[in-house]
PDB file of C-alpha atoms and ligand atoms in Angstrom:
ATOM      1  CA  MET A   1       1.693  -0.008  15.523  1.00 98.00           C
ATOM      2  CA  ASN A   2      -2.105  -1.243  15.136  1.00 98.00           C
ATOM      3  CA  ILE A   3      -2.490  -1.189  11.453  1.00 98.00           C
ATOM      4  CA  ALA A   4      -5.809  -1.782   9.508  1.00 98.00           C
ATOM      5  CA  ILE A   5      -5.524  -3.305   6.051  1.00 98.00           C
ATOM      6  CA  ILE A   6      -8.520  -2.586   3.487  1.00 98.00           C
ATOM      7  CA  GLY A   7      -7.671  -4.742   0.544  1.00 98.00           C
ATOM      8  CA  SER A   8      -5.766  -7.871   1.553  1.00 98.00           C
ATOM      9  CA  GLY A   9      -5.041  -9.618  -1.853  1.00 98.00           C
ATOM     10  CA  ASN A  10      -1.550  -9.511  -3.366  1.00 98.00           C
ATOM     11  CA  VAL A  11      -0.325  -6.501  -1.832  1.00 98.00           C
ATOM     12  CA  GLY A  12      -2.674  -5.793   1.505  1.00 98.00           C
ATOM     13  CA  GLY A  13      -1.628  -9.605   2.199  1.00 98.00           C
ATOM     14  CA  SER A  14       1.880  -9.536   1.586  1.00 98.00           C
ATOM     15  CA  LEU A  15       2.242  -6.546   3.726  1.00 98.00           C
ATOM     16  CA  ALA A  16       0.053  -8.254   6.531  1.00 98.00           C
ATOM     17  CA  GLN A  17       2.095 -10.893   6.252  1.00 98.00           C
ATOM     18  CA  GLN A  18       5.429  -9.024   6.787  1.00 98.00           C
ATOM     19  CA  TRP A  19       4.004  -6.515   9.350  1.00 98.00           C
ATOM     20  CA  ILE A  20       2.805  -9.671  11.540  1.00 98.00           C
ATOM     21  CA  LYS A  21       6.372 -10.639  11.449  1.00 98.00           C
ATOM     22  CA  ALA A  22       7.950  -7.543  12.327  1.00 98.00           C
ATOM     23  CA  GLY A  23       5.567  -7.590  15.547  1.00 98.00           C
ATOM     24  CA  HIS A  24       2.743  -4.921  14.312  1.00 98.00           C
ATOM     25  CA  ASN A  25      -1.109  -5.714  15.376  1.00 98.00           C
ATOM     26  CA  VAL A  26      -2.794  -6.282  12.033  1.00 98.00           C
ATOM     27  CA  LEU A  27      -6.387  -6.034  11.534  1.00 98.00           C
ATOM     28  CA  ILE A  28      -7.589  -7.006   8.095  1.00 98.00           C
ATOM     29  CA  GLY A  29     -10.857  -4.627   7.146  1.00 98.00           C
ATOM     30  CA  ALA A  30     -12.555  -7.324   4.841  1.00 98.00           C
ATOM     31  CA  GLN A  31     -15.578  -7.894   2.954  1.00 97.00           C
ATOM     32  CA  PHE A  32     -17.933 -10.846   4.080  1.00 97.00           C
ATOM     33  CA  PRO A  33     -18.285 -13.647   3.325  1.00 97.00           C
ATOM     34  CA  LEU A  34     -14.601 -13.710   2.881  1.00 97.00           C
ATOM     35  CA  SER A  35     -13.253 -14.332  -0.728  1.00 98.00           C
ATOM     36  CA  GLU A  36     -11.492 -17.234  -1.573  1.00 97.00           C
ATOM     37  CA  LYS A  37      -7.840 -14.950  -1.239  1.00 96.00           C
ATOM     38  CA  ASN A  38      -8.793 -13.845   2.218  1.00 98.00           C
ATOM     39  CA  ILE A  39      -9.941 -17.590   3.028  1.00 98.00           C
ATOM     40  CA  SER A  40      -6.279 -18.849   1.873  1.00 98.00           C
ATOM     41  CA  LEU A  41      -4.866 -15.679   3.716  1.00 98.00           C
ATOM     42  CA  ALA A  42      -6.624 -16.658   7.141  1.00 98.00           C
ATOM     43  CA  THR A  43      -4.876 -20.133   7.294  1.00 98.00           C
ATOM     44  CA  LYS A  44      -1.563 -17.986   7.188  1.00 97.00           C
ATOM     45  CA  ILE A  45      -2.177 -15.104   9.592  1.00 98.00           C
ATOM     46  CA  GLY A  46      -5.603 -16.537  11.342  1.00 98.00           C
ATOM     47  CA  GLU A  47      -8.961 -15.937  11.170  1.00 97.00           C
ATOM     48  CA  ASP A  48      -9.627 -13.848  14.104  1.00 97.00           C
ATOM     49  CA  ARG A  49      -7.632 -10.838  12.390  1.00 98.00           C
ATOM     50  CA  PHE A  50     -10.425 -10.242   9.999  1.00 98.00           C
ATOM     51  CA  ALA A  51     -12.964  -7.623  10.855  1.00 98.00           C
ATOM     52  CA  VAL A  52     -15.341  -6.061   8.739  1.00 98.00           C
ATOM     53  CA  VAL A  53     -13.925  -2.597   7.599  1.00 98.00           C
ATOM     54  CA  GLU A  54     -15.853  -0.125   9.833  1.00 97.00           C
ATOM     55  CA  ASN A  55     -14.370  -2.051  12.823  1.00 98.00           C
ATOM     56  CA  ALA A  56     -10.906  -2.582  11.635  1.00 98.00           C
ATOM     57  CA  ILE A  57     -10.480   1.178  10.816  1.00 98.00           C
ATOM     58  CA  LYS A  58     -11.785   2.420  14.335  1.00 97.00           C
ATOM     59  CA  GLN A  59      -9.405   0.352  16.134  1.00 97.00           C
ATOM     60  CA  CYS A  60      -6.465   1.075  14.072  1.00 98.00           C
ATOM     61  CA  GLU A  61      -4.000   4.364  14.074  1.00 98.00           C
ATOM     62  CA  VAL A  62      -2.747   3.214  10.658  1.00 98.00           C
ATOM     63  CA  ILE A  63      -4.782   2.320   7.517  1.00 98.00           C
ATOM     64  CA  LEU A  64      -3.395   0.538   4.415  1.00 98.00           C
ATOM     65  CA  ILE A  65      -5.697   0.978   1.331  1.00 98.00           C
ATOM     66  CA  ALA A  66      -4.571  -1.670  -1.269  1.00 98.00           C
ATOM     67  CA  THR A  67      -7.712  -2.206  -2.957  1.00 98.00           C
ATOM     68  CA  PRO A  68      -8.486  -1.734  -6.869  1.00 97.00           C
ATOM     69  CA  PRO A  69      -8.628   2.539  -6.952  1.00 97.00           C
ATOM     70  CA  GLU A  70     -12.297   2.752  -7.787  1.00 96.00           C
ATOM     71  CA  ALA A  71     -13.242   0.837  -4.506  1.00 97.00           C
ATOM     72  CA  ILE A  72     -12.376   3.924  -2.538  1.00 97.00           C
ATOM     73  CA  LEU A  73     -15.392   6.086  -3.299  1.00 96.00           C
ATOM     74  CA  LYS A  74     -17.152   3.061  -1.537  1.00 97.00           C
ATOM     75  CA  ILE A  75     -14.263   2.834   1.513  1.00 98.00           C
ATOM     76  CA  LEU A  76     -14.797   6.686   1.861  1.00 97.00           C
ATOM     77  CA  GLU A  77     -18.517   6.129   2.862  1.00 96.00           C
ATOM     78  CA  LYS A  78     -17.208   3.628   6.283  1.00 95.00           C
ATOM     79  CA  LEU A  79     -13.946   5.588   6.859  1.00 95.00           C
ATOM     80  CA  GLY A  80     -15.660   7.620   9.891  1.00 93.00           C
ATOM     81  CA  ASP A  81     -13.574   9.986  12.035  1.00 96.00           C
ATOM     82  CA  VAL A  82      -9.923   9.482  10.570  1.00 98.00           C
ATOM     83  CA  THR A  83      -8.761  12.680  11.830  1.00 97.00           C
ATOM     84  CA  GLY A  84      -4.961  12.478  12.570  1.00 96.00           C
ATOM     85  CA  LYS A  85      -4.873   8.800  11.609  1.00 98.00           C
ATOM     86  CA  THR A  86      -2.245   7.662   8.845  1.00 98.00           C
ATOM     87  CA  ILE A  87      -3.904   6.271   5.567  1.00 98.00           C
ATOM     88  CA  ILE A  88      -1.224   4.686   3.368  1.00 99.00           C
ATOM     89  CA  ASP A  89      -2.255   4.408  -0.445  1.00 98.00           C
ATOM     90  CA  ALA A  90      -0.851   1.736  -2.199  1.00 98.00           C
ATOM     91  CA  THR A  91      -3.057   1.878  -5.595  1.00 98.00           C
ATOM     92  CA  ASN A  92      -2.456   2.359  -8.780  1.00 97.00           C
ATOM     93  CA  ALA A  93      -5.005   4.529 -10.680  1.00 96.00           C
ATOM     94  CA  ILE A  94      -3.107   4.847 -13.750  1.00 86.00           C
ATOM     95  CA  MET A  95      -5.347   2.192 -15.760  1.00 84.00           C
ATOM     96  CA  LYS A  96      -8.909   3.352 -14.216  1.00 87.00           C
ATOM     97  CA  ALA A  97      -9.016   6.746 -11.870  1.00 91.00           C
ATOM     98  CA  PRO A  98     -11.659   6.833  -9.141  1.00 94.00           C
ATOM     99  CA  GLU A  99     -13.213   9.999 -10.928  1.00 94.00           C
ATOM    100  CA  PRO A 100     -13.636  12.779 -10.195  1.00 95.00           C
ATOM    101  CA  TYR A 101     -10.076  12.128  -8.666  1.00 97.00           C
ATOM    102  CA  GLN A 102      -6.851  11.422 -10.600  1.00 96.00           C
ATOM    103  CA  THR A 103      -5.558   9.228  -7.801  1.00 98.00           C
ATOM    104  CA  VAL A 104      -6.890   7.616  -4.510  1.00 98.00           C
ATOM    105  CA  TYR A 105      -4.355   9.908  -2.461  1.00 98.00           C
ATOM    106  CA  HIS A 106      -6.333  12.819  -3.974  1.00 98.00           C
ATOM    107  CA  ALA A 107      -9.698  11.404  -2.896  1.00 98.00           C
ATOM    108  CA  LEU A 108      -8.180  10.634   0.259  1.00 98.00           C
ATOM    109  CA  ALA A 109      -6.767  14.388   1.033  1.00 98.00           C
ATOM    110  CA  ASP A 110      -9.811  15.751  -0.360  1.00 98.00           C
ATOM    111  CA  LYS A 111     -12.311  14.039   1.614  1.00 97.00           C
ATOM    112  CA  THR A 112     -10.552  12.978   4.827  1.00 97.00           C
ATOM    113  CA  ASN A 113      -8.561  14.989   7.543  1.00 97.00           C
ATOM    114  CA  ALA A 114      -6.048  12.080   7.973  1.00 98.00           C
ATOM    115  CA  GLU A 115      -2.664  12.207   7.068  1.00 98.00           C
ATOM    116  CA  VAL A 116      -1.805  10.769   3.502  1.00 98.00           C
ATOM    117  CA  VAL A 117       0.960   9.163   1.827  1.00 99.00           C
ATOM    118  CA  LYS A 118       1.465   7.134  -1.396  1.00 98.00           C
ATOM    119  CA  CYS A 119       3.807   3.879  -0.954  1.00 98.00           C
ATOM    120  CA  PHE A 120       3.764   0.483  -1.480  1.00 98.00           C
ATOM    121  CA  ASN A 121       2.974   1.124  -5.121  1.00 98.00           C
ATOM    122  CA  THR A 122       5.951   0.772  -7.055  1.00 98.00           C
ATOM    123  CA  THR A 123       7.016  -2.845  -6.881  1.00 98.00           C
ATOM    124  CA  GLY A 124       5.300  -5.951  -7.327  1.00 98.00           C
ATOM    125  CA  PHE A 125       3.950  -7.950  -4.387  1.00 98.00           C
ATOM    126  CA  GLU A 126       6.311 -10.596  -4.614  1.00 98.00           C
ATOM    127  CA  ASN A 127       9.066  -7.976  -3.919  1.00 98.00           C
ATOM    128  CA  MET A 128       6.838  -6.843  -0.776  1.00 98.00           C
ATOM    129  CA  LEU A 129       7.237 -10.078   0.913  1.00 98.00           C
ATOM    130  CA  ASN A 130      10.545 -10.640   0.248  1.00 98.00           C
ATOM    131  CA  PRO A 131      12.643  -7.465  -0.568  1.00 98.00           C
ATOM    132  CA  LEU A 132      16.055  -8.873  -0.486  1.00 98.00           C
ATOM    133  CA  TYR A 133      17.780  -9.104  -3.597  1.00 98.00           C
ATOM    134  CA  GLN A 134      21.555 -10.949  -2.703  1.00 95.00           C
ATOM    135  CA  ASP A 135      20.967 -10.137   0.814  1.00 95.00           C
ATOM    136  CA  GLU A 136      20.276  -6.382   0.237  1.00 97.00           C
ATOM    137  CA  GLY A 137      17.202  -4.597   0.382  1.00 98.00           C
ATOM    138  CA  ILE A 138      15.789  -2.936  -2.854  1.00 98.00           C
ATOM    139  CA  ASP A 139      14.293   0.683  -2.147  1.00 98.00           C
ATOM    140  CA  MET A 140      10.611   1.904  -1.903  1.00 98.00           C
ATOM    141  CA  PHE A 141       9.147   5.282  -2.664  1.00 98.00           C
ATOM    142  CA  MET A 142       6.829   7.487  -1.024  1.00 98.00           C
ATOM    143  CA  ALA A 143       4.969  10.578  -1.840  1.00 98.00           C
ATOM    144  CA  GLY A 144       2.916  13.403  -0.264  1.00 98.00           C
ATOM    145  CA  ASP A 145       2.445  16.362   2.017  1.00 98.00           C
ATOM    146  CA  SER A 146       2.468  14.591   5.434  1.00 98.00           C
ATOM    147  CA  ASP A 147       5.693  14.282   7.435  1.00 98.00           C
ATOM    148  CA  LYS A 148       4.172  12.399   9.778  1.00 98.00           C
ATOM    149  CA  ALA A 149       2.731   9.961   7.545  1.00 98.00           C
ATOM    150  CA  LYS A 150       6.051   9.765   5.600  1.00 98.00           C
ATOM    151  CA  GLU A 151       7.804   8.552   8.926  1.00 98.00           C
ATOM    152  CA  VAL A 152       4.935   5.687   9.661  1.00 98.00           C
ATOM    153  CA  ALA A 153       5.579   4.535   5.650  1.00 98.00           C
ATOM    154  CA  LYS A 154       9.456   4.705   6.342  1.00 98.00           C
ATOM    155  CA  LYS A 155       9.562   2.882   9.331  1.00 98.00           C
ATOM    156  CA  LEU A 156       6.920   0.006   7.936  1.00 98.00           C
ATOM    157  CA  ALA A 157       8.907  -0.396   4.611  1.00 98.00           C
ATOM    158  CA  LEU A 158      11.949  -0.529   6.639  1.00 98.00           C
ATOM    159  CA  ASP A 159      10.281  -3.508   8.619  1.00 98.00           C
ATOM    160  CA  CYS A 160       9.530  -5.165   5.561  1.00 97.00           C
ATOM    161  CA  GLY A 161      13.035  -5.539   4.861  1.00 98.00           C
ATOM    162  CA  PHE A 162      13.341  -2.526   1.970  1.00 98.00           C
ATOM    163  CA  GLY A 163      16.966  -1.023   2.059  1.00 98.00           C
ATOM    164  CA  SER A 164      15.328   2.570   2.150  1.00 98.00           C
ATOM    165  CA  CYS A 165      12.289   4.338   1.583  1.00 98.00           C
ATOM    166  CA  ILE A 166      13.047   7.148  -0.742  1.00 98.00           C
ATOM    167  CA  ASP A 167      11.219  10.649  -0.577  1.00 98.00           C
ATOM    168  CA  PHE A 168       9.670  11.106  -4.103  1.00 98.00           C
ATOM    169  CA  GLY A 169       8.494  14.515  -3.106  1.00 98.00           C
ATOM    170  CA  LYS A 170       5.315  16.058  -2.006  1.00 98.00           C
ATOM    171  CA  SER A 171       1.407  15.525  -3.271  1.00 98.00           C
ATOM    172  CA  ASP A 172       2.513  17.161  -7.028  1.00 98.00           C
ATOM    173  CA  LYS A 173       4.930  14.057  -7.227  1.00 98.00           C
ATOM    174  CA  VAL A 174       1.888  11.492  -6.454  1.00 98.00           C
ATOM    175  CA  GLU A 175       1.101  10.876 -10.000  1.00 97.00           C
ATOM    176  CA  LEU A 176       4.775  10.817 -11.133  1.00 98.00           C
ATOM    177  CA  LEU A 177       5.243   8.039  -8.618  1.00 98.00           C
ATOM    178  CA  GLU A 178       2.182   6.149 -10.191  1.00 98.00           C
ATOM    179  CA  LYS A 179       4.056   6.643 -13.550  1.00 97.00           C
ATOM    180  CA  PHE A 180       7.283   5.147 -11.925  1.00 98.00           C
ATOM    181  CA  ALA A 181       5.118   2.306 -10.866  1.00 98.00           C
ATOM    182  CA  LEU A 182       4.069   2.016 -14.640  1.00 97.00           C
ATOM    183  CA  SER A 183       7.528   2.120 -15.518  1.00 98.00           C
ATOM    184  CA  TRP A 184       8.131  -1.089 -13.307  1.00 98.00           C
ATOM    185  CA  ILE A 185       4.766  -2.887 -14.920  1.00 97.00           C
ATOM    186  CA  ASN A 186       6.559  -1.926 -18.283  1.00 98.00           C
ATOM    187  CA  LEU A 187       9.802  -3.885 -17.429  1.00 98.00           C
ATOM    188  CA  ALA A 188       8.502  -6.712 -15.650  1.00 98.00           C
ATOM    189  CA  ILE A 189       5.269  -7.456 -17.704  1.00 97.00           C
ATOM    190  CA  MET A 190       5.266  -5.613 -21.480  1.00 97.00           C
ATOM    191  CA  GLN A 191       9.034  -5.824 -22.024  1.00 98.00           C
ATOM    192  CA  GLY A 192       8.849  -9.400 -20.437  1.00 98.00           C
ATOM    193  CA  MET A 193      11.594  -8.930 -17.917  1.00 98.00           C
ATOM    194  CA  GLY A 194       9.531 -10.688 -15.154  1.00 98.00           C
ATOM    195  CA  ARG A 195       8.517  -9.750 -11.856  1.00 98.00           C
ATOM    196  CA  ASN A 196      11.747 -10.623 -10.051  1.00 98.00           C
ATOM    197  CA  ILE A 197      13.069  -7.004 -11.003  1.00 98.00           C
ATOM    198  CA  ALA A 198      13.458  -4.355  -8.520  1.00 98.00           C
ATOM    199  CA  PHE A 199      14.687  -0.749  -8.441  1.00 97.00           C
ATOM    200  CA  LYS A 200      17.532   0.772  -5.798  1.00 97.00           C
ATOM    201  CA  VAL A 201      19.107   4.099  -6.210  1.00 97.00           C
ATOM    202  CA  LEU A 202      22.659   4.126  -6.092  1.00 96.00           C
ATOM    203  CA  HIS A 203      25.360   6.720  -4.844  1.00 95.00           C
ATOM    204  CA  ARG A 204      28.818   7.741  -4.966  1.00 96.00           C
TER     205      ARG A 204
HETATM  206  N1  LIG B 301      -0.248  -6.727  -7.609  1.00 53.84           N
HETATM  207  C1  LIG B 301       0.791  -5.944  -7.384  1.00 53.84           C
HETATM  208  O1  LIG B 301       2.082  -6.469  -7.611  1.00 53.84           O
HETATM  209  C2  LIG B 301       0.908  -4.546  -7.406  1.00 53.84           C
HETATM  210  C3  LIG B 301       2.027  -3.749  -6.854  1.00 53.84           C
HETATM  211  C4  LIG B 301       1.420  -2.579  -6.422  1.00 53.84           C
HETATM  212  C5  LIG B 301       0.483  -1.872  -6.457  1.00 53.84           C
HETATM  213  N2  LIG B 301      -0.943  -2.608  -6.601  1.00 53.84           N
HETATM  214  C6  LIG B 301      -2.065  -2.081  -6.323  1.00 53.84           C
HETATM  215  O2  LIG B 301      -2.562  -2.690  -5.348  1.00 53.84           O
HETATM  216  C7  LIG B 301      -3.870  -2.368  -5.399  1.00 53.84           C
HETATM  217  C8  LIG B 301      -4.326  -3.900  -5.247  1.00 53.84           C
HETATM  218  O3  LIG B 301      -3.878  -4.957  -6.052  1.00 53.84           O
HETATM  219  P1  LIG B 301      -3.751  -6.573  -5.743  1.00 53.84           P
HETATM  220  O4  LIG B 301      -3.028  -7.214  -6.877  1.00 53.84           O
HETATM  221  O5  LIG B 301      -3.425  -6.601  -4.531  1.00 53.84           O
HETATM  222  O6  LIG B 301      -5.304  -6.838  -5.991  1.00 53.84           O
HETATM  223  P2  LIG B 301      -6.296  -8.128  -5.578  1.00 53.84           P
HETATM  224  O7  LIG B 301      -5.358  -9.292  -5.259  1.00 53.84           O
HETATM  225  O8  LIG B 301      -7.309  -8.185  -6.549  1.00 53.84           O
HETATM  226  O9  LIG B 301      -6.766  -7.333  -3.898  1.00 53.84           O
HETATM  227  C9  LIG B 301      -7.692  -6.738  -4.167  1.00 53.84           C
HETATM  228  C10 LIG B 301      -8.270  -6.462  -2.386  1.00 53.84           C
HETATM  229  O10 LIG B 301      -9.283  -5.419  -2.476  1.00 53.84           O
HETATM  230  C11 LIG B 301     -10.350  -6.079  -1.794  1.00 53.84           C
HETATM  231  N3  LIG B 301     -11.728  -4.861  -2.000  1.00 53.84           N
HETATM  232  C12 LIG B 301     -11.825  -4.756  -3.332  1.00 53.84           C
HETATM  233  N4  LIG B 301     -13.053  -3.961  -3.383  1.00 53.84           N
HETATM  234  C13 LIG B 301     -13.115  -3.633  -1.906  1.00 53.84           C
HETATM  235  C14 LIG B 301     -14.092  -2.716  -1.456  1.00 53.84           C
HETATM  236  N5  LIG B 301     -15.152  -2.200  -1.745  1.00 53.84           N
HETATM  237  N6  LIG B 301     -13.872  -2.721   0.419  1.00 53.84           N
HETATM  238  C15 LIG B 301     -12.867  -3.552   0.739  1.00 53.84           C
HETATM  239  N7  LIG B 301     -11.852  -4.383   0.381  1.00 53.84           N
HETATM  240  C16 LIG B 301     -12.219  -4.360  -0.992  1.00 53.84           C
HETATM  241  C17 LIG B 301     -10.421  -7.523  -2.460  1.00 53.84           C
HETATM  242  O11 LIG B 301     -11.430  -7.845  -1.720  1.00 53.84           O
HETATM  243  P3  LIG B 301     -12.235  -9.402  -1.862  1.00 53.84           P
HETATM  244  O12 LIG B 301     -11.125 -10.519  -1.755  1.00 53.84           O
HETATM  245  O13 LIG B 301     -13.156  -9.482  -0.773  1.00 53.84           O
HETATM  246  O14 LIG B 301     -12.609  -8.989  -3.355  1.00 53.84           O
HETATM  247  C18 LIG B 301      -8.852  -7.899  -2.075  1.00 53.84           C
HETATM  248  O15 LIG B 301      -8.998  -8.031  -0.867  1.00 53.84           O
HETATM  249  C19 LIG B 301      -4.246  -2.048  -6.922  1.00 53.84           C
HETATM  250  O16 LIG B 301      -4.631  -0.421  -6.860  1.00 53.84           O
HETATM  251  C20 LIG B 301      -2.839  -2.057  -7.475  1.00 53.84           C
HETATM  252  O17 LIG B 301      -2.815  -1.396  -8.852  1.00 53.84           O
HETATM  253  C21 LIG B 301      -0.586  -4.011  -7.202  1.00 53.84           C
END
């Protein structure tokens, strides 16, 4: 897949490395001059993968948004025609909503004709860089109204090494998925368990 990553910090930078390893064509839609974080990422993935946001989006059929949630209002102005493209929202707007929207997913669903899915928001970026615990892949979760976007997100989660990508439901479950992310943050940070923890659904 040709994937544009908008927001290449902890989350976007980790997923970029994973997807390149899996054989995808990754372009970073960056702000110039490049930030320290992006200069460091460039030493790992190559400077030739960095483009201005508009160009990265134009060249790719899949777009990951991994910025602070409020940045979506500026990014929307640069998206252009994204009809039929898949946009994956990895942000968490629980602390700061991109008003007047509750989440970035809702802003994208309202303002674009893209296939939108919420995914890659429910665990720490370290778990995205390495989703294996005792050689077993932890779970990723996704929500949204587009089956096509969910198929893409699922494939990209499995390509990172997640054990499965569980469907949390349609767009009415997007905010619940952000609260689920807050549950991970609560255990890892507020309750002091540390960031090397993860969720997995068990069956019997
Ligand atoms: N950290 C986690 O473990 C984690 C896990 C799940 C979800 N999330 C969510 O993922 C999102 C990103 O978190 P993060 O920790 O990866 O943040 P981060 O390391 O601070 O990275 C943010 C990225 O967004 C870019 N950015 C900011 N404003 C932009 C704009 N207007 N246009 C284009 N790019 C812009 C930054 O570019 P510059 O470098 O040029 O400033 C940077 O690359 C947040 O919504 C967060 O809630 C985080």
